[in-house]
Every structure is written in C-alpha cells, then in structure tokens.
Coordinates of C-alpha atoms and ligand atoms in Angstrom, one line a residue:
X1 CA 25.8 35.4 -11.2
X2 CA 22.2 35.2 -12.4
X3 CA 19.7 34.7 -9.6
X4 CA 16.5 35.5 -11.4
X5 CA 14.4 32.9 -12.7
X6 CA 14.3 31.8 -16.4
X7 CA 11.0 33.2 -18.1
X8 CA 9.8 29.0 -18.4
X9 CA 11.1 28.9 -14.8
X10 CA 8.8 31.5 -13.6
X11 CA 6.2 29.9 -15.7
X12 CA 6.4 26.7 -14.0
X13 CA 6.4 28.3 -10.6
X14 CA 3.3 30.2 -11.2
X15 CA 1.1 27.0 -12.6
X16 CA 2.1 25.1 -10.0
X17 CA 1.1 28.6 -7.3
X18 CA -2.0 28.9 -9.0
X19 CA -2.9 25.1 -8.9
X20 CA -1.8 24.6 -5.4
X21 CA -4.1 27.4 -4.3
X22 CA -7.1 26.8 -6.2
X23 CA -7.4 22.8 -6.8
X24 CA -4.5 21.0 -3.7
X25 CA -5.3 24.2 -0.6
X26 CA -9.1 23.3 -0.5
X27 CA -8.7 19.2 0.0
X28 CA -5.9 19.0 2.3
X29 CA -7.0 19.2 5.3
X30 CA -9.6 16.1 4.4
X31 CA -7.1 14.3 2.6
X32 CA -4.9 14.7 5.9
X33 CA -8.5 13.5 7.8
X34 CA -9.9 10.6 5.7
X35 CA -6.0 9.4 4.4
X36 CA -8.2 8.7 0.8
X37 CA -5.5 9.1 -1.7
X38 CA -6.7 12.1 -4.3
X39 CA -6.5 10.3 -7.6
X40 CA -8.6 13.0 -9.3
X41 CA -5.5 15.8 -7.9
X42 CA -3.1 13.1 -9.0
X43 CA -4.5 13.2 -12.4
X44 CA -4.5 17.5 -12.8
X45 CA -1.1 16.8 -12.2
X46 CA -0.3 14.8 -14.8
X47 CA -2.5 16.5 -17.1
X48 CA -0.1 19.5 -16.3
X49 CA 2.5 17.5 -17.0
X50 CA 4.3 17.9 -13.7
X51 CA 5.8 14.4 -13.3
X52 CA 8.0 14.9 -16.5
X53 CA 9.0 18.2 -16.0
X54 CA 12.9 17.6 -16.7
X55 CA 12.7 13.9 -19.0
X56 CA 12.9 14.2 -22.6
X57 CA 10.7 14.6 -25.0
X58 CA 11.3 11.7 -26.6
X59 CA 10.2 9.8 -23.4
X60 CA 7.3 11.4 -23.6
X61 CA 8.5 14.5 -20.7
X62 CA 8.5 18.1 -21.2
X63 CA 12.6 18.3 -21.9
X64 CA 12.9 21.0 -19.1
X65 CA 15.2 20.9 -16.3
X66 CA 15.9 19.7 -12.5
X67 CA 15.6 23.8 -11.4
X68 CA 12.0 23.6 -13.0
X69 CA 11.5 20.0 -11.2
X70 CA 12.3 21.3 -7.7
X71 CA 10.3 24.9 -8.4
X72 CA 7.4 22.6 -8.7
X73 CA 7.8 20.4 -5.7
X74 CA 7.7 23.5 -3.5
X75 CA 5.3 24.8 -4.6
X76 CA 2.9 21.8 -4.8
X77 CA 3.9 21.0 -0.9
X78 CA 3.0 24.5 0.1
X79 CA -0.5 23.0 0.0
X80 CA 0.3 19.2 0.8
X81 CA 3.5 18.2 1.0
X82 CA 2.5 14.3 0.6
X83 CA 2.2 15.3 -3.2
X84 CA 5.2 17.3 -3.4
X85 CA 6.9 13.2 -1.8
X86 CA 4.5 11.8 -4.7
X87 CA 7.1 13.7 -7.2
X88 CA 10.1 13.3 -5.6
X89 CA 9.7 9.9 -5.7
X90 CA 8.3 9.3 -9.3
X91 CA 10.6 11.5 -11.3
X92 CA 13.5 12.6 -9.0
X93 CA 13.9 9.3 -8.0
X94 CA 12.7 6.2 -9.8
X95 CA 12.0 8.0 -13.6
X96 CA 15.5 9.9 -13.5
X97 CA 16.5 6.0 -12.5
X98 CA 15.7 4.6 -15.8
X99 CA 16.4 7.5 -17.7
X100 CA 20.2 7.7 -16.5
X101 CA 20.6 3.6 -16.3
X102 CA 18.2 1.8 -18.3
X103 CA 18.4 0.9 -21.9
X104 CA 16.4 2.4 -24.6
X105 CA 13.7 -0.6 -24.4
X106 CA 13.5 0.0 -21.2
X107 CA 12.7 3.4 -21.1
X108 CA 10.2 3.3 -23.9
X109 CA 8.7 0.3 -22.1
X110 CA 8.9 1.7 -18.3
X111 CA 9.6 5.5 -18.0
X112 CA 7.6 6.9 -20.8
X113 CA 4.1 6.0 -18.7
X114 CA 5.5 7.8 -15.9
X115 CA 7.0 10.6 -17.6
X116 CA 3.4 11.3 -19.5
X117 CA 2.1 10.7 -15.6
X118 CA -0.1 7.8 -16.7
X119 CA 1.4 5.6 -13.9
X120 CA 3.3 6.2 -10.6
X121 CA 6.7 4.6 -9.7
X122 CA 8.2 3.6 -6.4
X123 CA 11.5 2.6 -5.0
X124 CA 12.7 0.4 -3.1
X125 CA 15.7 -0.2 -0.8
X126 CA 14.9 -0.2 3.1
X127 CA 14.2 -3.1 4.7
X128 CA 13.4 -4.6 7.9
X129 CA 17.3 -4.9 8.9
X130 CA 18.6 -2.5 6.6
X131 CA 18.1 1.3 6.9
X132 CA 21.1 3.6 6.8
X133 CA 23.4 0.7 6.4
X134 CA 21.5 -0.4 3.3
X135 CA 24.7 -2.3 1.9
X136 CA 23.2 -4.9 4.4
X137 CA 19.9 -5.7 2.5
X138 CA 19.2 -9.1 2.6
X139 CA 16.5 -9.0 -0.6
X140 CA 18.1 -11.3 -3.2
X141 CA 17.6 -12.2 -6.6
X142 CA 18.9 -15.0 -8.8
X143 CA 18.5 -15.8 -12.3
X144 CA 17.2 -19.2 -12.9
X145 CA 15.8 -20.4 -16.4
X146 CA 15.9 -16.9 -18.1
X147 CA 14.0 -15.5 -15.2
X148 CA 14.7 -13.0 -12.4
X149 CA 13.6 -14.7 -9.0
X150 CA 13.2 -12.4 -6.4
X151 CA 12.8 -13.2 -2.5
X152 CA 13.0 -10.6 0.3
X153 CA 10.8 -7.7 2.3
X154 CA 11.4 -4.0 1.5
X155 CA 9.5 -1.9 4.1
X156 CA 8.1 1.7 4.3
X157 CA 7.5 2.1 0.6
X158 CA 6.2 5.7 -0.6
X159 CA 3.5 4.9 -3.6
X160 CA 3.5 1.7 -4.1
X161 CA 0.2 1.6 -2.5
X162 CA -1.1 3.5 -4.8
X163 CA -3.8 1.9 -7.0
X164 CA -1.9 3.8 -10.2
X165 CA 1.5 2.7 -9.5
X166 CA 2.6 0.5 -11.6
X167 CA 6.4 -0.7 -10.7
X168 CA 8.8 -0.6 -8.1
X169 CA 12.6 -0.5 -9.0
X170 CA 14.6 -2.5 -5.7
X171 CA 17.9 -3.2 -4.9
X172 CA 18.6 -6.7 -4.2
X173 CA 21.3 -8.8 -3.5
X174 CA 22.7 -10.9 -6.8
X175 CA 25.9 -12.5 -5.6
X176 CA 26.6 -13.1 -2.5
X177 CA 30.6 -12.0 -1.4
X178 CA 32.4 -14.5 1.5
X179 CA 32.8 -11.3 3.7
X180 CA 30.7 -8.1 3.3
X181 CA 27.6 -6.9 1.5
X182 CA 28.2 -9.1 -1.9
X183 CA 27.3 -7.5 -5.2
X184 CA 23.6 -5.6 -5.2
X185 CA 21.7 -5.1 -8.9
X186 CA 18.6 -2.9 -8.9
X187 CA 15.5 -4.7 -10.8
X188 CA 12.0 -3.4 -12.2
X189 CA 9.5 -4.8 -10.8
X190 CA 6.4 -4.8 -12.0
X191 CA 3.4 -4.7 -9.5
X192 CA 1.6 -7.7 -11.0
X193 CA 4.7 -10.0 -11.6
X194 CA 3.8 -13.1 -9.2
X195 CA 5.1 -13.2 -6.3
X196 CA 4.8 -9.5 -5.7
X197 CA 3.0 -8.8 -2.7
X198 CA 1.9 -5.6 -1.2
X199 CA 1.8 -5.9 2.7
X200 CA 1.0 -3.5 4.9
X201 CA -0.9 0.0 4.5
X202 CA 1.5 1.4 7.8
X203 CA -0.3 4.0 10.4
X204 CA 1.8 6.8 10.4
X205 CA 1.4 9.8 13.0
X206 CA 0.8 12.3 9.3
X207 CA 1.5 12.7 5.9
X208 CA -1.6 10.5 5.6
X209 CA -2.0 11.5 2.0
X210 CA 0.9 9.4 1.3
X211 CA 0.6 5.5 0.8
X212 CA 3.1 3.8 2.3
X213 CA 3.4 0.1 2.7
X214 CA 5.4 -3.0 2.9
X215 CA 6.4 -4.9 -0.1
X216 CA 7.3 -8.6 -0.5
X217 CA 8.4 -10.5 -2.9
X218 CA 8.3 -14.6 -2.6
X219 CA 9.6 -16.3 -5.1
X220 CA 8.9 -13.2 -7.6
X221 CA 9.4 -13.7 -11.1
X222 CA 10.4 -11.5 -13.7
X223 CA 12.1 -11.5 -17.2
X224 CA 15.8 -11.1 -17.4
X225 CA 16.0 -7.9 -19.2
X226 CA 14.1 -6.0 -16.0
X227 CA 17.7 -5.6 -14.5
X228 CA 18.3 -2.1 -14.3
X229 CA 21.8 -0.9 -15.8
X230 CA 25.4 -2.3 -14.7
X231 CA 24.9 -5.3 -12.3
X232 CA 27.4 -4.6 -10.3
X233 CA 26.8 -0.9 -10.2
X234 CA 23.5 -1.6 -8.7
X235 CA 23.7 -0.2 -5.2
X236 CA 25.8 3.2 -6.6
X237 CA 22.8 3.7 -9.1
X238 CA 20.7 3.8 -6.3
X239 CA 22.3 6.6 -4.5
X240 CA 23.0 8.4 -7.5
X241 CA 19.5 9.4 -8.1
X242 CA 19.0 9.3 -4.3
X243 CA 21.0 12.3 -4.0
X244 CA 18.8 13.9 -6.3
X245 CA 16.0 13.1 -4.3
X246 CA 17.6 15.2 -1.4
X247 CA 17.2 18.0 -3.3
X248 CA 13.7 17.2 -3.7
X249 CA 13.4 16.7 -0.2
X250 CA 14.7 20.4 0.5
X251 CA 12.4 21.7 -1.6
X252 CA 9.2 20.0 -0.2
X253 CA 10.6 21.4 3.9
X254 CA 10.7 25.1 2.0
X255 CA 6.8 24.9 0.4
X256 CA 6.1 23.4 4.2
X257 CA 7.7 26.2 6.2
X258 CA 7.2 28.7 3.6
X259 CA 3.5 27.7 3.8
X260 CA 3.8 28.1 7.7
X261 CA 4.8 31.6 7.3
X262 CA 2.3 32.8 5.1
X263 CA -0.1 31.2 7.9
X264 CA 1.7 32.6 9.9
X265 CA 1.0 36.5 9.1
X266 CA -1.7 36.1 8.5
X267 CA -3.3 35.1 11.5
X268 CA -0.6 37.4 13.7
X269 CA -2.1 40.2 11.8
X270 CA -5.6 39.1 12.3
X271 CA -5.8 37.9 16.0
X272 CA -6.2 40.7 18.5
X273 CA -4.9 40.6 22.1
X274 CA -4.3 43.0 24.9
X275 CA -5.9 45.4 22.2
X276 CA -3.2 45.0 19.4
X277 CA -2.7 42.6 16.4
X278 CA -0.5 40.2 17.6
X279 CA 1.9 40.7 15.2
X280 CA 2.7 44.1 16.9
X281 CA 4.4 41.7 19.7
X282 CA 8.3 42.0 18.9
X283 CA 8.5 37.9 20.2
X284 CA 6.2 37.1 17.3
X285 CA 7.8 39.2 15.1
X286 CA 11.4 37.9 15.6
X287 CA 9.5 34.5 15.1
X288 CA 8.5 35.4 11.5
X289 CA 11.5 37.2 11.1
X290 CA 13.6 33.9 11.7
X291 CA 11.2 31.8 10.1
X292 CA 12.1 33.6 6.7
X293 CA 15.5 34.3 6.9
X294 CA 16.0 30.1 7.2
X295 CA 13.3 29.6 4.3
X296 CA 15.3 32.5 1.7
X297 CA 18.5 30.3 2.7
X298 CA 17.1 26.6 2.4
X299 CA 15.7 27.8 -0.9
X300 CA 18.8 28.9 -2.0
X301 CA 20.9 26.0 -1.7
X302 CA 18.2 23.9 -2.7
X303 CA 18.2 26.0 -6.1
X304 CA 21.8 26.2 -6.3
X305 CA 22.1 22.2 -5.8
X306 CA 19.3 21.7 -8.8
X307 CA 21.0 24.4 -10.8
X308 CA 24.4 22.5 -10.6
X309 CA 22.6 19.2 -11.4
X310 CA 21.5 20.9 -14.6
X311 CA 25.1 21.8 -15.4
X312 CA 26.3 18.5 -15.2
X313 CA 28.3 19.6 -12.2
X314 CA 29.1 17.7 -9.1
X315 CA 26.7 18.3 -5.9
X316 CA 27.1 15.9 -3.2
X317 CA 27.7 18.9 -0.3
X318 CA 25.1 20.7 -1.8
X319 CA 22.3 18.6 -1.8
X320 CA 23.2 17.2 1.0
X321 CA 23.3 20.5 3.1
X322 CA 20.0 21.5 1.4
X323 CA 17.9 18.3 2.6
X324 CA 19.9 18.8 6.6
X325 CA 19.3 22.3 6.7
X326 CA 15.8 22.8 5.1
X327 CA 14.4 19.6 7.0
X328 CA 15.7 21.1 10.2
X329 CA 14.1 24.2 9.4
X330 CA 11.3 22.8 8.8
X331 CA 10.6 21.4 12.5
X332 CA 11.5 24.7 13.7
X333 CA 9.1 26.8 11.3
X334 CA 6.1 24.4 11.9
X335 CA 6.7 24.4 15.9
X336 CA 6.6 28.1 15.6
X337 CA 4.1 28.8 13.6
X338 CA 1.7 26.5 15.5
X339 CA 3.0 29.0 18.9
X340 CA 1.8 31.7 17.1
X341 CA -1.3 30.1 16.2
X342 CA -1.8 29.8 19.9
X343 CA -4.4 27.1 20.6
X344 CA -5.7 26.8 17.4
X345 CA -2.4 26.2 15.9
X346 CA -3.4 22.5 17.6
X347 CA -6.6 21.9 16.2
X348 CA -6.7 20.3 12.7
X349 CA -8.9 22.7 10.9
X350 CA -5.4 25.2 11.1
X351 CA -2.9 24.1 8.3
X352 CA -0.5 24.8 10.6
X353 CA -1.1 21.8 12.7
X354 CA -0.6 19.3 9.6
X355 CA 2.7 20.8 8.6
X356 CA 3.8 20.3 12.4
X357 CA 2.7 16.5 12.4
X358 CA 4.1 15.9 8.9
X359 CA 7.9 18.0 9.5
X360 CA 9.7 15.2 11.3
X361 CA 9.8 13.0 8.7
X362 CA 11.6 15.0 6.4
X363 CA 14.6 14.5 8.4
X364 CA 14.3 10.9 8.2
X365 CA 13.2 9.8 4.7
X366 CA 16.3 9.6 1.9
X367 CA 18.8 9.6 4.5
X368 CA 18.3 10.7 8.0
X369 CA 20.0 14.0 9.6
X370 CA 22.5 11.9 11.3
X371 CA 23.1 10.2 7.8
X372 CA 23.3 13.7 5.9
X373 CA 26.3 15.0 8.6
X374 CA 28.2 11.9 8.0
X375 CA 28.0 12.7 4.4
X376 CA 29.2 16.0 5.2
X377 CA 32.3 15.0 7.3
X378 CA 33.1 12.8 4.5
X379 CA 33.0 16.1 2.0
X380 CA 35.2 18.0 4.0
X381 CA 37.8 15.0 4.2
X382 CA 36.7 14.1 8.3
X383 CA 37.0 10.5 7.0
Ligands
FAD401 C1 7.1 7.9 5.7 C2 8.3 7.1 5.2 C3 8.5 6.9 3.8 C4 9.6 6.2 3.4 N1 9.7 5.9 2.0 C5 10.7 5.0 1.6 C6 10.7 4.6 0.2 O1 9.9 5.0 -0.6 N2 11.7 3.7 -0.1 C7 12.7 3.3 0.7 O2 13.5 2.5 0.4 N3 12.7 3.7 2.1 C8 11.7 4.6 2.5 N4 11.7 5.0 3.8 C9 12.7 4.5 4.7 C10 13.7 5.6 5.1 O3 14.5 5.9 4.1 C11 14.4 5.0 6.3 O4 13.5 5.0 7.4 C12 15.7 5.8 6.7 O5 16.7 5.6 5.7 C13 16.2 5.4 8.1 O6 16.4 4.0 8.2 P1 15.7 3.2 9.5 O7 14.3 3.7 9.6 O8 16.0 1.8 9.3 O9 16.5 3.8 10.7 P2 18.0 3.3 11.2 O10 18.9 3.2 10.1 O11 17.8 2.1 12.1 O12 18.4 4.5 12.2 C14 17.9 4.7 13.5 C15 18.6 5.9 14.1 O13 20.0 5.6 14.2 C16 20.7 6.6 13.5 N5 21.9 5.9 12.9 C17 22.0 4.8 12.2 N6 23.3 4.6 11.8 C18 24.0 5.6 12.3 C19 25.4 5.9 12.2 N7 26.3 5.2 11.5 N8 25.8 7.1 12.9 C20 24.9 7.8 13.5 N9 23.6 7.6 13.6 C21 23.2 6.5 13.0 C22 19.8 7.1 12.4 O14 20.2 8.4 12.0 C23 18.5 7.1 13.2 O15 18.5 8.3 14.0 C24 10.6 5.8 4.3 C25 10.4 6.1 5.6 C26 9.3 6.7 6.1 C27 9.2 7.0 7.5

C-alpha cells in the first residue's frame, strides 16, 4: 500500500491551498453576507483549470484523475464550501455525465465548455413529489415531430441560477409503465430552449454562495439528439455519476471541518481565560483531539473511494460510507468548534459560524443520511 500522494497530486493540492487562502478566504464571509455569486472567483477557477481536473484532453480537460478531483474540492471548501458544491456538481456530476454516456457530438458540443470551465452545468432530478423516491418523478418528455417536448418542475437546483450556466441534464419520464415508475431517459437541456423556465431563487438558512432554484419546463422543446445515452438506462445513469458525487460530497464535509479545526487552534491558543490559553483546558483539547481523529478518517475513505474510482474498481460502500460519515462529522466539528469559539463562534465575522449554518445540508443533498444507511444495509445483504 501506497498512501502518499502522487507528485501531480500534491501539486494539485497545493494550487488549490494557496488559491483558497489568498483569492476564496478573504470574500467568504461577504459572499456568505450579500449571497452575490463570485463570478470573478468562478473565473480563477476555471483559468486554473479546476473544473476539468479528471476529463480528457481531448474534451478540452486536463486528463488527470478523480483522486486529483476530490483533493481539489477539499481544499477549495476549506474556504467556502459553496464552491467546492459548484464542482461537485459541474464535473463530478453532470460533465462526468456526458463523458461516460453521451456520444461523441455530444461531448464536443456540451462537455468540452464545461470541461475548459467556460460554462457551468446543473442536474436535475428532485422534484416537488419526488426526493429519495426519485423513481416517482412525474417530469415527462415525449417526442413529437423530431422534437423533445418536455413538461414537469424539478426543484432545489444547485447552479442553474447561475448567470454562466448553460444546461441542465434532467431525468424525465419517457414511457409511462401500467404499474410502477415507467421508463425514465435523462435529456440536455439547454437554458434557453423555450419553455425553460427558471423559477425560484430559494432562501436558504446558508450556503448563500450557492444558487439554487426551481426549474420548469412547459412545453420545453429540444432537438432529438439532446437524449443523453441508453433511454431506458436513464434513471441508472443518473445514480451512476451520483455516486460519484458522494465522494465529492465527503470531501467538501473534510475542507469544512478541517477548516473548523485549524479555526479552531487557533483561537484556543489565542484566547486567555482564568490566566491560561484556552487550549490548556483538557475539555477543549479532547475537542480538537476528536475533531481530527474523524477528519484523518473521513479523508481517508473519501481518498480510498476516489482512488478505486480511478482503478475502474467497484465503490458503492465506499462512497457511500465516505459522504454518511464525513457529513456527520461535519455537524459535529462545526458545533464544536463554534463551543470553542465561545460567543464569537455565533457572530458572523468568525468562519466558524458559516461552516455551522452551512454543515446540515451535507447530510441531505445527493442522498440523505437516512438514504446513505439504506444503501449500506443493502451492501451488506440486509435486503
Ligand atoms: C441546498 C440544496 C441543493 C440541492 N441541489 C440539488 C440539485 O442540484 N439537483 C437535484 O436533483 N436535487 C438537489 N437537491 C435535492 C436533494 O437531493 C433532496 O432534498 C434530497 O434528495 C432529499 O429529498 P427531499 O428533500 O424530497 O426529502 P424526502 O425524500 O421527502 O425526505 C424527507 C425525510 O424522510 C426521510 N426518508 C425518505 N424516505 C425514507 C425511507 N425510505 N427510509 C427512511 N427515511 C426516509 C429522508 O431521509 C428525510 O429525512 C438539493 C437540496 C438542497 C437542500
């Protein structure tokens, strides 16, 4: 076993360090405050090349690898983990979409933009009556006169609101079974196809650096050759590269609580009480202590579940342990490190405080915790 990182690995990690502390660490706490999307960051990004860390070359990606991918993602959400989401979502999710499933007009046509980060993709699958059970979307599509016609609502869409995003691959309903969820295709939809309309901008308690809105589409046209690999593969497509995404997710809880820790020590060593740091207190210190023995093991499997993605090897348990476990300890970490912080650990000037309003969510989005430990019964043959 090898667990040092590749020299290009290391590389990646240290851009992204050095970025994250000198460009992302000075704006977040006003992009947390004014919820303005930073378009300019957004751009650094992609002139870094970020959003097609592991797409090939010949898509107009850097030909790297998922390992490289997830190093990123923590390390860009140790600073603002709405960015690390804007990632997870682009590549993980809906560039690695096309790149697996769609043909090669396609991906010259729809995922070499992304890959070379000159537009931003979102996905879409929840809707109003369909979360965790999303076999029972009702979104359908039908082709009439060489055309795709789309009707449905897909709700809490990450990007799309986005003034550089550019598609949105869904999964809609195409035939309709006499008993069950009938046959689901995924589309490409583009954001100016008519009938595409972007709804709501929702309020959400944080992550207000993230865009996230309702979608509908009425009567939404678009060509025939927008389907997106096997029609009747559709939904499994979708999880396919959804599973990948829970890696993603597991890496943006470690930046997060890895990004509470630092905090952490630093203001424990700084903040005096009774006459002694407060660090020197053994009930923070077995705080801190905890808070990085659950970080060093999130990271691992989240690592371990990219590295067998890279092999080509199968990973279900694994990324599905790494997005339950590191978004659990995530809410821990950020609850604990505003304790430490005391009172100012609640006022929004302390990074600590965004991280706390912003953890929940991680065990919600791509599959909620209760989700994930079905997934795991399933794995060890519960049924
Ligand atoms: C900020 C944000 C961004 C998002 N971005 C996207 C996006 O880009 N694209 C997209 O498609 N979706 C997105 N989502 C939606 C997200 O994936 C769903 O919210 C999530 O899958 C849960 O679905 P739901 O909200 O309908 O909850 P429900 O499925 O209604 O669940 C409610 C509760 O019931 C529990 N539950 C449900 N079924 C079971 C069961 N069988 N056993 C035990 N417990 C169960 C759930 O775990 C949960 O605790 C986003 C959500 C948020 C909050």
């Amino acid at each position: 076993m090898d667990f040092d990182l590749s020299a290009e690995h290391q590389m990646i990690r240290d851009m992204c360090r050095d970025f994250t502390r000198d460009v992302i660490i000075p704006r977040a706490e006003a992009i947390e405050k004014t919820g303005e999307y930073p378009y300019d960051i957004m751009d650094q990004m992609a002139e870094l090349g970020m959003m097609g860390i592991p797409i090939s070359e010949v898509y107009g990606g850097s030909g790297g690898d998922w390992v490289g991918m997830h190093l990123c993602i923590e390390e860009i959400s140790k600073g603002e983990p709405t960015l690390g989401a804007l990632l997870d979502v682009t590549t993980s999710v809906v560039a690695q979409e096309r790149a697996v499933f769609g043909t090669d007009a396609q991906k010259s046509k729809w995922l070499t933009p992304i890959a070379k980060c000159e537009k931003i993709g979102a996905f879409g699958l929840t809707e109003p009556d369909a979360g965790s059970d999303a076999k029972s979307i009702r979104t359908r599509s039908a082709l009439q006169d060489g055309e795709w016609v789309i009707n449905g609502t897909k709700q809490f869409i990450t990007n799309i609101g986005l003034d550089n995003a550019s598609l949105i691959i869904i999964a809609a309903v195409t035939k309709k079974a006499l008993q069950g969820p009938g046959r689901i295709s995924t589309f490409i939809v583009p954001k100016d196809a008519p009938g595409f309309c972007l709804g709501k901008r929702y309020e959400k308690i944080g992550w207000h650096g993230s865009a996230t809105h309702e979608v509908i589409f009425e009567d939404c046209r678009i060509p025939e050759e927008n389907l997106l690999g096997d029609p009747a593969k559709g939904f499994a497509q979708h999880l396919s590269v959804l599973e990948t995404g829970r890696i993603s997710i597991a890496a943006i809880a470690v930046g997060a609580a890895q990004a509470c820790l630092n905090e952490s020590i630093r203001y424990a060593t700084e903040r005096v009480q009774f006459g002694r740091p407060i660090a020197a207190f053994q009930a923070i210190q077995f705080k801190l202590a905890d808070m990085a023995v659950a970080i060093e093991l999130a990271r691992n499997q989240y690592l371990k579940a990219a590295w067998l993605k890279d092999q080509g090897r199968r990973h279900t348990f694994e990324a599905t342990t790494a997005k339950l476990f590191a978004s659990e300890m995530l809410e821990k970490a950020a609850s604990d490190a505003v304790q430490i912080h005391g009172g100012y650990g609640y006022m929004a000037e302390y990074p600590v405080s965004r991280f706390y309003k912003g953890a929940k969510v991680l065990q919600i989005v791509e599959g909620t915790s209760e989700v994930m430990r079905t997934l795991i019964s399933r794995e060890l043959a519960l049924g």
